[in-house]
Coordinates of C-alpha atoms in Angstrom, one line a residue:
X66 CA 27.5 -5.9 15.5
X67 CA 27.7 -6.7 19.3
X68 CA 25.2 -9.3 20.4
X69 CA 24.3 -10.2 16.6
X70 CA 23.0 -13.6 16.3
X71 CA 22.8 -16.1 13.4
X72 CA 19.6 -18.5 13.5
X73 CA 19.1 -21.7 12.4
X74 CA 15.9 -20.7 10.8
X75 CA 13.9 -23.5 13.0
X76 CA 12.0 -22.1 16.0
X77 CA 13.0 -24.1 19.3
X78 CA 16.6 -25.1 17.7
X79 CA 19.7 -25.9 20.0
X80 CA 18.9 -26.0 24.0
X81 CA 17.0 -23.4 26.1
X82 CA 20.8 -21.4 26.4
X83 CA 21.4 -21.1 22.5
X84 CA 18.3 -19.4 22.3
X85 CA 19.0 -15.5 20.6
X86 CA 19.2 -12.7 22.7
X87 CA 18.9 -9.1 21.8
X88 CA 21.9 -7.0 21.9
X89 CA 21.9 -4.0 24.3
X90 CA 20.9 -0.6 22.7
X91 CA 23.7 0.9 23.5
X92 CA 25.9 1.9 20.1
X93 CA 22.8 0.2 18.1
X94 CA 21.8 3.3 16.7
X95 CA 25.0 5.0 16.0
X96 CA 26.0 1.9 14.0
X97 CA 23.1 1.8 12.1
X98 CA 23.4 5.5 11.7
X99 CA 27.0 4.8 9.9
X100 CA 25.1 2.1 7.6
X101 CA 21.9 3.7 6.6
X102 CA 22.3 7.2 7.0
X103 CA 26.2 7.3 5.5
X104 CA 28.1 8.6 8.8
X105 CA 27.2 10.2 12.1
X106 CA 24.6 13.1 12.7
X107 CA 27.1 16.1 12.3
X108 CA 25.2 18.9 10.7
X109 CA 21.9 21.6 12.1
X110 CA 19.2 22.9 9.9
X111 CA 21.1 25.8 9.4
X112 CA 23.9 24.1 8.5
X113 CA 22.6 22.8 5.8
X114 CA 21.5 25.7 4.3
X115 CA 24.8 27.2 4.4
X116 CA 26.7 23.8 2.9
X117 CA 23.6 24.2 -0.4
X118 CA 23.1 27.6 -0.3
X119 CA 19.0 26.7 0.0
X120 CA 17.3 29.0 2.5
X121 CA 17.0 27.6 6.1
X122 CA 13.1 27.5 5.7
X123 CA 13.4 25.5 2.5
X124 CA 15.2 23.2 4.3
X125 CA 12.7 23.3 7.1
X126 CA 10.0 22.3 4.3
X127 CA 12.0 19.3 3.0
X128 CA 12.5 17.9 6.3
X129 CA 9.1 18.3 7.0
X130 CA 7.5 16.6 3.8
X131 CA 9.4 14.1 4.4
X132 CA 7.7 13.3 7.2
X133 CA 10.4 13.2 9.7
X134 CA 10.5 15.2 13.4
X135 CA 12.9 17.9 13.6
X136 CA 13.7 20.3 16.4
X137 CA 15.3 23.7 16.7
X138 CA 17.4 24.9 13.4
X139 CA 20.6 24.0 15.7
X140 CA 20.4 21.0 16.9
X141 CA 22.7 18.5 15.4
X142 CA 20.6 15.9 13.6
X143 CA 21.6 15.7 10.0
X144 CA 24.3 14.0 8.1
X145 CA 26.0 14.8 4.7
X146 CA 23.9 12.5 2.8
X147 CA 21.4 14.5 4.0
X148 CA 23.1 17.9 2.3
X149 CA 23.1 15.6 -0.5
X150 CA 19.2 14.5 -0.9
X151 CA 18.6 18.3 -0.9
X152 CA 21.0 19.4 -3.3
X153 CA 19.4 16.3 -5.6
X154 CA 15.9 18.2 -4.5
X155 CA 16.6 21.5 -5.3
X156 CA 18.6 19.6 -8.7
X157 CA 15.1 18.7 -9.9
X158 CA 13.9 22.5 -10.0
X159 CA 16.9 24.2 -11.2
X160 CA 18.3 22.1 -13.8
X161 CA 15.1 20.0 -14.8
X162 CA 12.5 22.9 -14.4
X163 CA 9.9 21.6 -12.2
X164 CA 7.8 23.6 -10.0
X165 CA 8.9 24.0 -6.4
X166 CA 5.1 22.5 -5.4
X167 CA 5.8 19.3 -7.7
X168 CA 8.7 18.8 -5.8
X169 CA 7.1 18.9 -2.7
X170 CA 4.5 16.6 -4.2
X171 CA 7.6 14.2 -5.3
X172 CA 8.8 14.3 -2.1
X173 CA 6.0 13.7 0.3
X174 CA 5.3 10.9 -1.8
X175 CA 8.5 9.5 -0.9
X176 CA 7.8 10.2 2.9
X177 CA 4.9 8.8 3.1
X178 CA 5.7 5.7 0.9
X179 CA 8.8 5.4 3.1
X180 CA 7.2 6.0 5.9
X181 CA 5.1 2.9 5.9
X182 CA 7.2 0.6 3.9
X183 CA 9.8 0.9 6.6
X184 CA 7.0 0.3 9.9
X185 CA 5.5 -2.2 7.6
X186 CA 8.9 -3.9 7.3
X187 CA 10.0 -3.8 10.7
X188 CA 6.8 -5.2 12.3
X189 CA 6.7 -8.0 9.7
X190 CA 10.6 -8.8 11.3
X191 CA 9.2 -8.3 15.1
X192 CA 6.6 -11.0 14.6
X193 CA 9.0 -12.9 12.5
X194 CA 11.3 -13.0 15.7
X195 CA 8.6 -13.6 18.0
X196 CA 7.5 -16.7 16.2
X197 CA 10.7 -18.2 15.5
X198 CA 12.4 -17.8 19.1
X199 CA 9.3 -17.3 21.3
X200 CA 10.4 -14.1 22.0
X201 CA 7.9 -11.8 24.0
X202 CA 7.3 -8.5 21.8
X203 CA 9.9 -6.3 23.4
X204 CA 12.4 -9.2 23.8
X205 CA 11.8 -9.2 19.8
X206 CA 12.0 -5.8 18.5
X207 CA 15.7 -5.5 20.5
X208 CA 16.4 -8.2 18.6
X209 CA 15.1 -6.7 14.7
X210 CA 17.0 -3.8 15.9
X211 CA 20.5 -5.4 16.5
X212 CA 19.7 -7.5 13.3
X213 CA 19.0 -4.3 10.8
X214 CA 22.9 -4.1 10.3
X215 CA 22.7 -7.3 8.0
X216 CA 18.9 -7.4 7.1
X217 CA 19.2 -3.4 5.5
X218 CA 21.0 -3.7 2.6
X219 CA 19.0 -6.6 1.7
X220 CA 15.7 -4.6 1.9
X221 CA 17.3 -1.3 0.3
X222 CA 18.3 -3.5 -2.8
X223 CA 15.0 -4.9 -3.0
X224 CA 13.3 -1.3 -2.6
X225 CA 15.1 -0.4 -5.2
X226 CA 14.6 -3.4 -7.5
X227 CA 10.3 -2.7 -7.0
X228 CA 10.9 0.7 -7.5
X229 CA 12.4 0.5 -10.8
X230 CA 10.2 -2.5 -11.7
X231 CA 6.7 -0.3 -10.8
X232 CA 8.2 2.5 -12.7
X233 CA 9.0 0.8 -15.7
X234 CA 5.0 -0.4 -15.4
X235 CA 4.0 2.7 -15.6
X236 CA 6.1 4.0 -18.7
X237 CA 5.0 0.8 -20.6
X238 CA 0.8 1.2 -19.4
X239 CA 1.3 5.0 -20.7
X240 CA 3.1 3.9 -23.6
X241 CA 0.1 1.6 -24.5
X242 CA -2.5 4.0 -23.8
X243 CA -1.6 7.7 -24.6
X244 CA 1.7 6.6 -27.1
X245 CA -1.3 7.2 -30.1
X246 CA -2.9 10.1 -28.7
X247 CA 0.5 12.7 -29.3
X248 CA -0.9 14.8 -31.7
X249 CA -4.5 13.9 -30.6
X250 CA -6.7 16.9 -29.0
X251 CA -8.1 15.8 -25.6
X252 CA -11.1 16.8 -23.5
X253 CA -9.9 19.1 -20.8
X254 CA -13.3 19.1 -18.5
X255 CA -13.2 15.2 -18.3
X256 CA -11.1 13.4 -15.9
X257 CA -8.1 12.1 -17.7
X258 CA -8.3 7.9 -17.2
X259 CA -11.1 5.9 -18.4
X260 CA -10.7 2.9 -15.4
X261 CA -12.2 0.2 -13.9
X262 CA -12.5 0.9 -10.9
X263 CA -13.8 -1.7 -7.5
X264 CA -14.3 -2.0 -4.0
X265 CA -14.0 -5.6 -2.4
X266 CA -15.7 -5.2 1.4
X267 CA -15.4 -7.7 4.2
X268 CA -19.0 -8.7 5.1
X269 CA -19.2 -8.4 9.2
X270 CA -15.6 -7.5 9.8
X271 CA -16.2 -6.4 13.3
X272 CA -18.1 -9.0 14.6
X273 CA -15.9 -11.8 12.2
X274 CA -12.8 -9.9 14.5
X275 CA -14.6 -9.7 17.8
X276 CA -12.1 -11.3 20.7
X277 CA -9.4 -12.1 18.5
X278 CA -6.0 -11.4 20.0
X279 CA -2.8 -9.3 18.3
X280 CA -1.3 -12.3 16.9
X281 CA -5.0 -13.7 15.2
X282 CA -5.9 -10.3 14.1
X283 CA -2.5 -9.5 12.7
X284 CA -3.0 -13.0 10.7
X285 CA -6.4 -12.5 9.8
X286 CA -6.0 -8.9 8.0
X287 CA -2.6 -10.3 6.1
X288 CA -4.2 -13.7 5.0
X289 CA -6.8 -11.2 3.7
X290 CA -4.8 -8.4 2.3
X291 CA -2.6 -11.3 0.5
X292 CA -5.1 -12.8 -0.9
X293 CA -7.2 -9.9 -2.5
X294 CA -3.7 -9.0 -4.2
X295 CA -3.3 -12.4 -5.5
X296 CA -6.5 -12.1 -6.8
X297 CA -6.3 -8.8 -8.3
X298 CA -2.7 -9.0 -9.9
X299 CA -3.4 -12.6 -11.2
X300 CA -6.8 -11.1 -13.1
X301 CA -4.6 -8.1 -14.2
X302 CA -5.4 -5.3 -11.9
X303 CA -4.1 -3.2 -9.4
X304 CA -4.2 -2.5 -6.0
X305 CA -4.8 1.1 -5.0
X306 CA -5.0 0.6 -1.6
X307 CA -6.3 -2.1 1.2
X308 CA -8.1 0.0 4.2
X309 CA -8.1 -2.8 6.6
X310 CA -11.1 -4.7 5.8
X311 CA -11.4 -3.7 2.3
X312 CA -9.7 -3.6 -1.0
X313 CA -9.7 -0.7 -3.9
X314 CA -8.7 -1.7 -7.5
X315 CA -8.6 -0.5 -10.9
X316 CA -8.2 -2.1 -14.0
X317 CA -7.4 -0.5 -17.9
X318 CA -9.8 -2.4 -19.5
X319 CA -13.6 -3.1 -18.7
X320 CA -13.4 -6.7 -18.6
X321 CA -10.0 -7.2 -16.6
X322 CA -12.2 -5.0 -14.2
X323 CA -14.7 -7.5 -14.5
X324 CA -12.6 -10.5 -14.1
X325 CA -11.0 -9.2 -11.0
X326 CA -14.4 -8.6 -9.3
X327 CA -15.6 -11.9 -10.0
X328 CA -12.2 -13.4 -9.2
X329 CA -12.6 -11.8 -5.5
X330 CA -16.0 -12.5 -4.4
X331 CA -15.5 -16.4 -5.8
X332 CA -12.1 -16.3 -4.1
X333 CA -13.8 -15.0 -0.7
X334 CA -17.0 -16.6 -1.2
X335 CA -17.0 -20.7 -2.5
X336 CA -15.7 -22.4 0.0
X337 CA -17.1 -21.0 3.0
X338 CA -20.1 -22.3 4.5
X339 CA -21.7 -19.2 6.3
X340 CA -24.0 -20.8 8.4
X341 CA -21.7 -23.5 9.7
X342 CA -19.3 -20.8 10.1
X343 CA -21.9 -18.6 12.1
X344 CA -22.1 -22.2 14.1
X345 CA -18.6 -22.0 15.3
X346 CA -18.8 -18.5 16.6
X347 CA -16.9 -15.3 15.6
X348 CA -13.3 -16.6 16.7
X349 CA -13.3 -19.6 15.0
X350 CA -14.7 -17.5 11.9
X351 CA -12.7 -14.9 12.1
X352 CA -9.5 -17.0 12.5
X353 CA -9.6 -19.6 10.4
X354 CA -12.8 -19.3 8.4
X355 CA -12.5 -17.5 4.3
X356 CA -14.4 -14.1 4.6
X357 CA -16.7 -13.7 2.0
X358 CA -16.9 -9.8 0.3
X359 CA -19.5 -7.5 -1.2
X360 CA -17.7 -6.4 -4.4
X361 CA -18.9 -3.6 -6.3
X362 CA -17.4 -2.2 -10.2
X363 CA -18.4 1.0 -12.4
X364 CA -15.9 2.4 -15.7
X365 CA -15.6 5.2 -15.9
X366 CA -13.2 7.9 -15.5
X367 CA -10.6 8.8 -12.5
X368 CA -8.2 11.5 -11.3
X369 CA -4.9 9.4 -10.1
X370 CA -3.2 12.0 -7.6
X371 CA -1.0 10.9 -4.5
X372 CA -1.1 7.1 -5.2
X373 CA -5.0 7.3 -4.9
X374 CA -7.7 7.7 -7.2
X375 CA -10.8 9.8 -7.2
X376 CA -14.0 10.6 -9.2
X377 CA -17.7 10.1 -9.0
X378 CA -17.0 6.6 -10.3
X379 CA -15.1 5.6 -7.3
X380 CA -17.9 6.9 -5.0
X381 CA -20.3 5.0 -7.0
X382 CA -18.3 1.5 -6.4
X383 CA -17.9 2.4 -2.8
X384 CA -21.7 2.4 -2.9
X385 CA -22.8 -0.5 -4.6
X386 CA -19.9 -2.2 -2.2
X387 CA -22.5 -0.9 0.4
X388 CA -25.8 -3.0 -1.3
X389 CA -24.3 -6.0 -2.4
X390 CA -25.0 -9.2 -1.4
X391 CA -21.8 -11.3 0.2
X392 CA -19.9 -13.0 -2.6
X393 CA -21.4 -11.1 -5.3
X394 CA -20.6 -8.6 -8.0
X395 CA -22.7 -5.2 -8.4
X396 CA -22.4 -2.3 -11.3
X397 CA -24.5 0.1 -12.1
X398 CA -26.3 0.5 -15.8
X399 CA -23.8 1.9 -17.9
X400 CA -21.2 -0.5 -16.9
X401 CA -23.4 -3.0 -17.2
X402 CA -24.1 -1.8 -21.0
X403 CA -20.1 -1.5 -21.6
X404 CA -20.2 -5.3 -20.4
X405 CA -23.4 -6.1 -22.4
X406 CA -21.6 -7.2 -25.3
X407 CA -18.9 -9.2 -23.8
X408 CA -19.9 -13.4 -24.2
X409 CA -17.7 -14.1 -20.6
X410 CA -20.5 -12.5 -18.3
X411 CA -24.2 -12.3 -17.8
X412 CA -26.0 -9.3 -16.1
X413 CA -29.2 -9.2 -14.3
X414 CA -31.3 -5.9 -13.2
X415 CA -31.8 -5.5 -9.9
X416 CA -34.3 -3.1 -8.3
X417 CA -33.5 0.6 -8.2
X418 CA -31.7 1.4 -4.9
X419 CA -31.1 5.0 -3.4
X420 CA -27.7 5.3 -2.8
X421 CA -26.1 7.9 0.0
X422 CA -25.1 10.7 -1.5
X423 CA -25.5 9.1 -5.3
X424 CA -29.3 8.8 -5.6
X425 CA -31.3 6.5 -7.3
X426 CA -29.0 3.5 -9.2
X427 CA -30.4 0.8 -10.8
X428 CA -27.6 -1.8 -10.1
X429 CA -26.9 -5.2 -12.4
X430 CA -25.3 -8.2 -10.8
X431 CA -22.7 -9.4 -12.3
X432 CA -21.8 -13.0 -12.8
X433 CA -20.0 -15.6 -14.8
X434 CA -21.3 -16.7 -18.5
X435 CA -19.6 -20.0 -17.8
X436 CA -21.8 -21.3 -14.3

């Protein structure tokens, strides 16, 4: 690609001159139109729908869960991998009988999961460039752009690797769960996965953020985010989803659940000396002290639609999140009888709390048998 760069991968190497400079825009985009999208934008909405046979406002909707802009049914934005995705789309309802709203389910899901992977991505390879060359943010992002030609492939294969990887996780967690239950009648009126399910909640996010820059922010929130993972995949959990200062899990077993709770409020919580911390003032705090959480855990069961997961149980861990104390571990009293029996942890009543939208909870903390 004009203007493409290789780097020594040290930041400051070679004299000021040998520094990497972005390549112009111009024929950036067309080239990485030719490597991502399979060849140049030569086909319209309605063209489309003439080379499937697949109404024009079907292909409307497909372009639109996907999550992508479009314009007017004739202007020329589509390419013949394109044509191709939506035969494969309209593949899944004639031949393998799904319902046309499951494939719009399938297919949003792959928008939005796209969607962010790809921003997500990109960013982590601005700051990447702006670190490494001392590149000022536009300077950079010219830069990631004239370097997708080579880094692409490299992500795509990877994408791909994960995806197969989670899916196979899946198949083998429902193999282990529901394999037994074939010819086994099930309760339709309850929600269909007994879970344990957690919130882990940055104590004082906004003042532990207050006055920190881009850069310190952006560190702070990853250091954060990569942590709790850690944490929670080490224990045996899983991530749902990290909302900035806060972390949703679930685990298939009570005391995995259990484990990763503890796990994150000792990993957040040990080694930092609040009051000294306090001392130093929010900057220093929020960029480079640990951030203690407020963790709270309930089993129960959960509805898992849209990568997310939803029941009164995950209101009820939201809440307790809400009353904890920082660096500890809250459930409520049936999780807290599940748990009873289990030698690894102790539980200790706390006083009855009303709870927002809940109402009155008598919560248990949580803690380790072993301390």
């Amino acid at each position: 690609m004009p203007g493409g760069v290789r780097d020594s991968g040290r930041p400051g190497a070679g004299a000021p001159d040998e520094q990497p400079r972005p390549a112009p825009p111009t024929g950036t985009t067309e080239a990485l139109d030719e490597l991502l999208l399979g060849g140049p934008r030569t086909l319209s909405a309605r063209d489309l729908a003439r080379r499937t046979g697949i109404e024009l406002e079907v292909v409307r909707i497909f372009w639109r869960t996907l999550g992508l802009p479009s314009s007017g049914d004739d202007e020329v934005m589509f390419t013949e991998r394109d044509a191709q995705a939506l035969a494969l789309a309209r593949a899944l309802i004639e031949e393998h009988g799904l319902e046309p709203s499951t494939v719009v389910t399938v297919i949003r899901s792959l928008g939005h999961t796209s969607d962010r992977l790809a921003l997500w991505q990109v960013e982590a390879l601005v700051e990447d460039m702006e670190t490494r060359f001392g590149l000022d943010d536009t300077s950079a992002r010219l830069l990631v752009l004239d370097r997708l030609r080579d880094l692409a492939p490299l992500l795509e294969q990877q994408l791909l690797h994960s995806y197969r990887r989670q899916l196979a996780a899946v198949a083998d967690r429902y193999a282990a769960e529901f394999g037994h239950l074939r010819d086994v009648a099930t309760d339709g009126n309850l929600l269909p996965l007994a879970r344990a399910v957690g919130f882990a909640d940055m104590v004082s996010f906004t003042r532990r953020t207050a006055g920190l820059g881009s850069t310190d922010l952006s560190h702070f929130v990853q250091r954060f985010e990569t942590a709790a993972r850690d944490v929670v995949v080490g224990a045996g959990g899983r991530v749902v989803k990290t909302i900035g200062d806060a972390v949703l899990f679930i685990a298939d077993t009570p005391g995995v659940g259990a484990a990763v709770a503890l796990g994150l409020a000792d990993a957040f919580g040990t080694s930092l000396d609040v009051e000294a911390a306090k001392g130093a003032g929010g900057l220093a705090e929020g960029a480079r002290g640990v951030t203690p959480v407020r963790v709270g855990l309930v089993w129960g069961r959960v509805l898992s639609r849209f990568g997310d997961v939803f029941g009164p149980s995950v209101n009820l861990a939201a809440r307790l999140t809400d009353v904890a104390d920082p660096s500890s571990v809250l459930v409520d009293a049936a999780t807290a009888q599940v748990l009873g029996g289990d030698p690894r942890f102790r539980l200790t009543e706390q006083p009855a709390r009303e709870l927002p939208g809940v109402g009155e909870v008598v919560p248990y903390r949580l803690e380790s048998a072993r301390r």
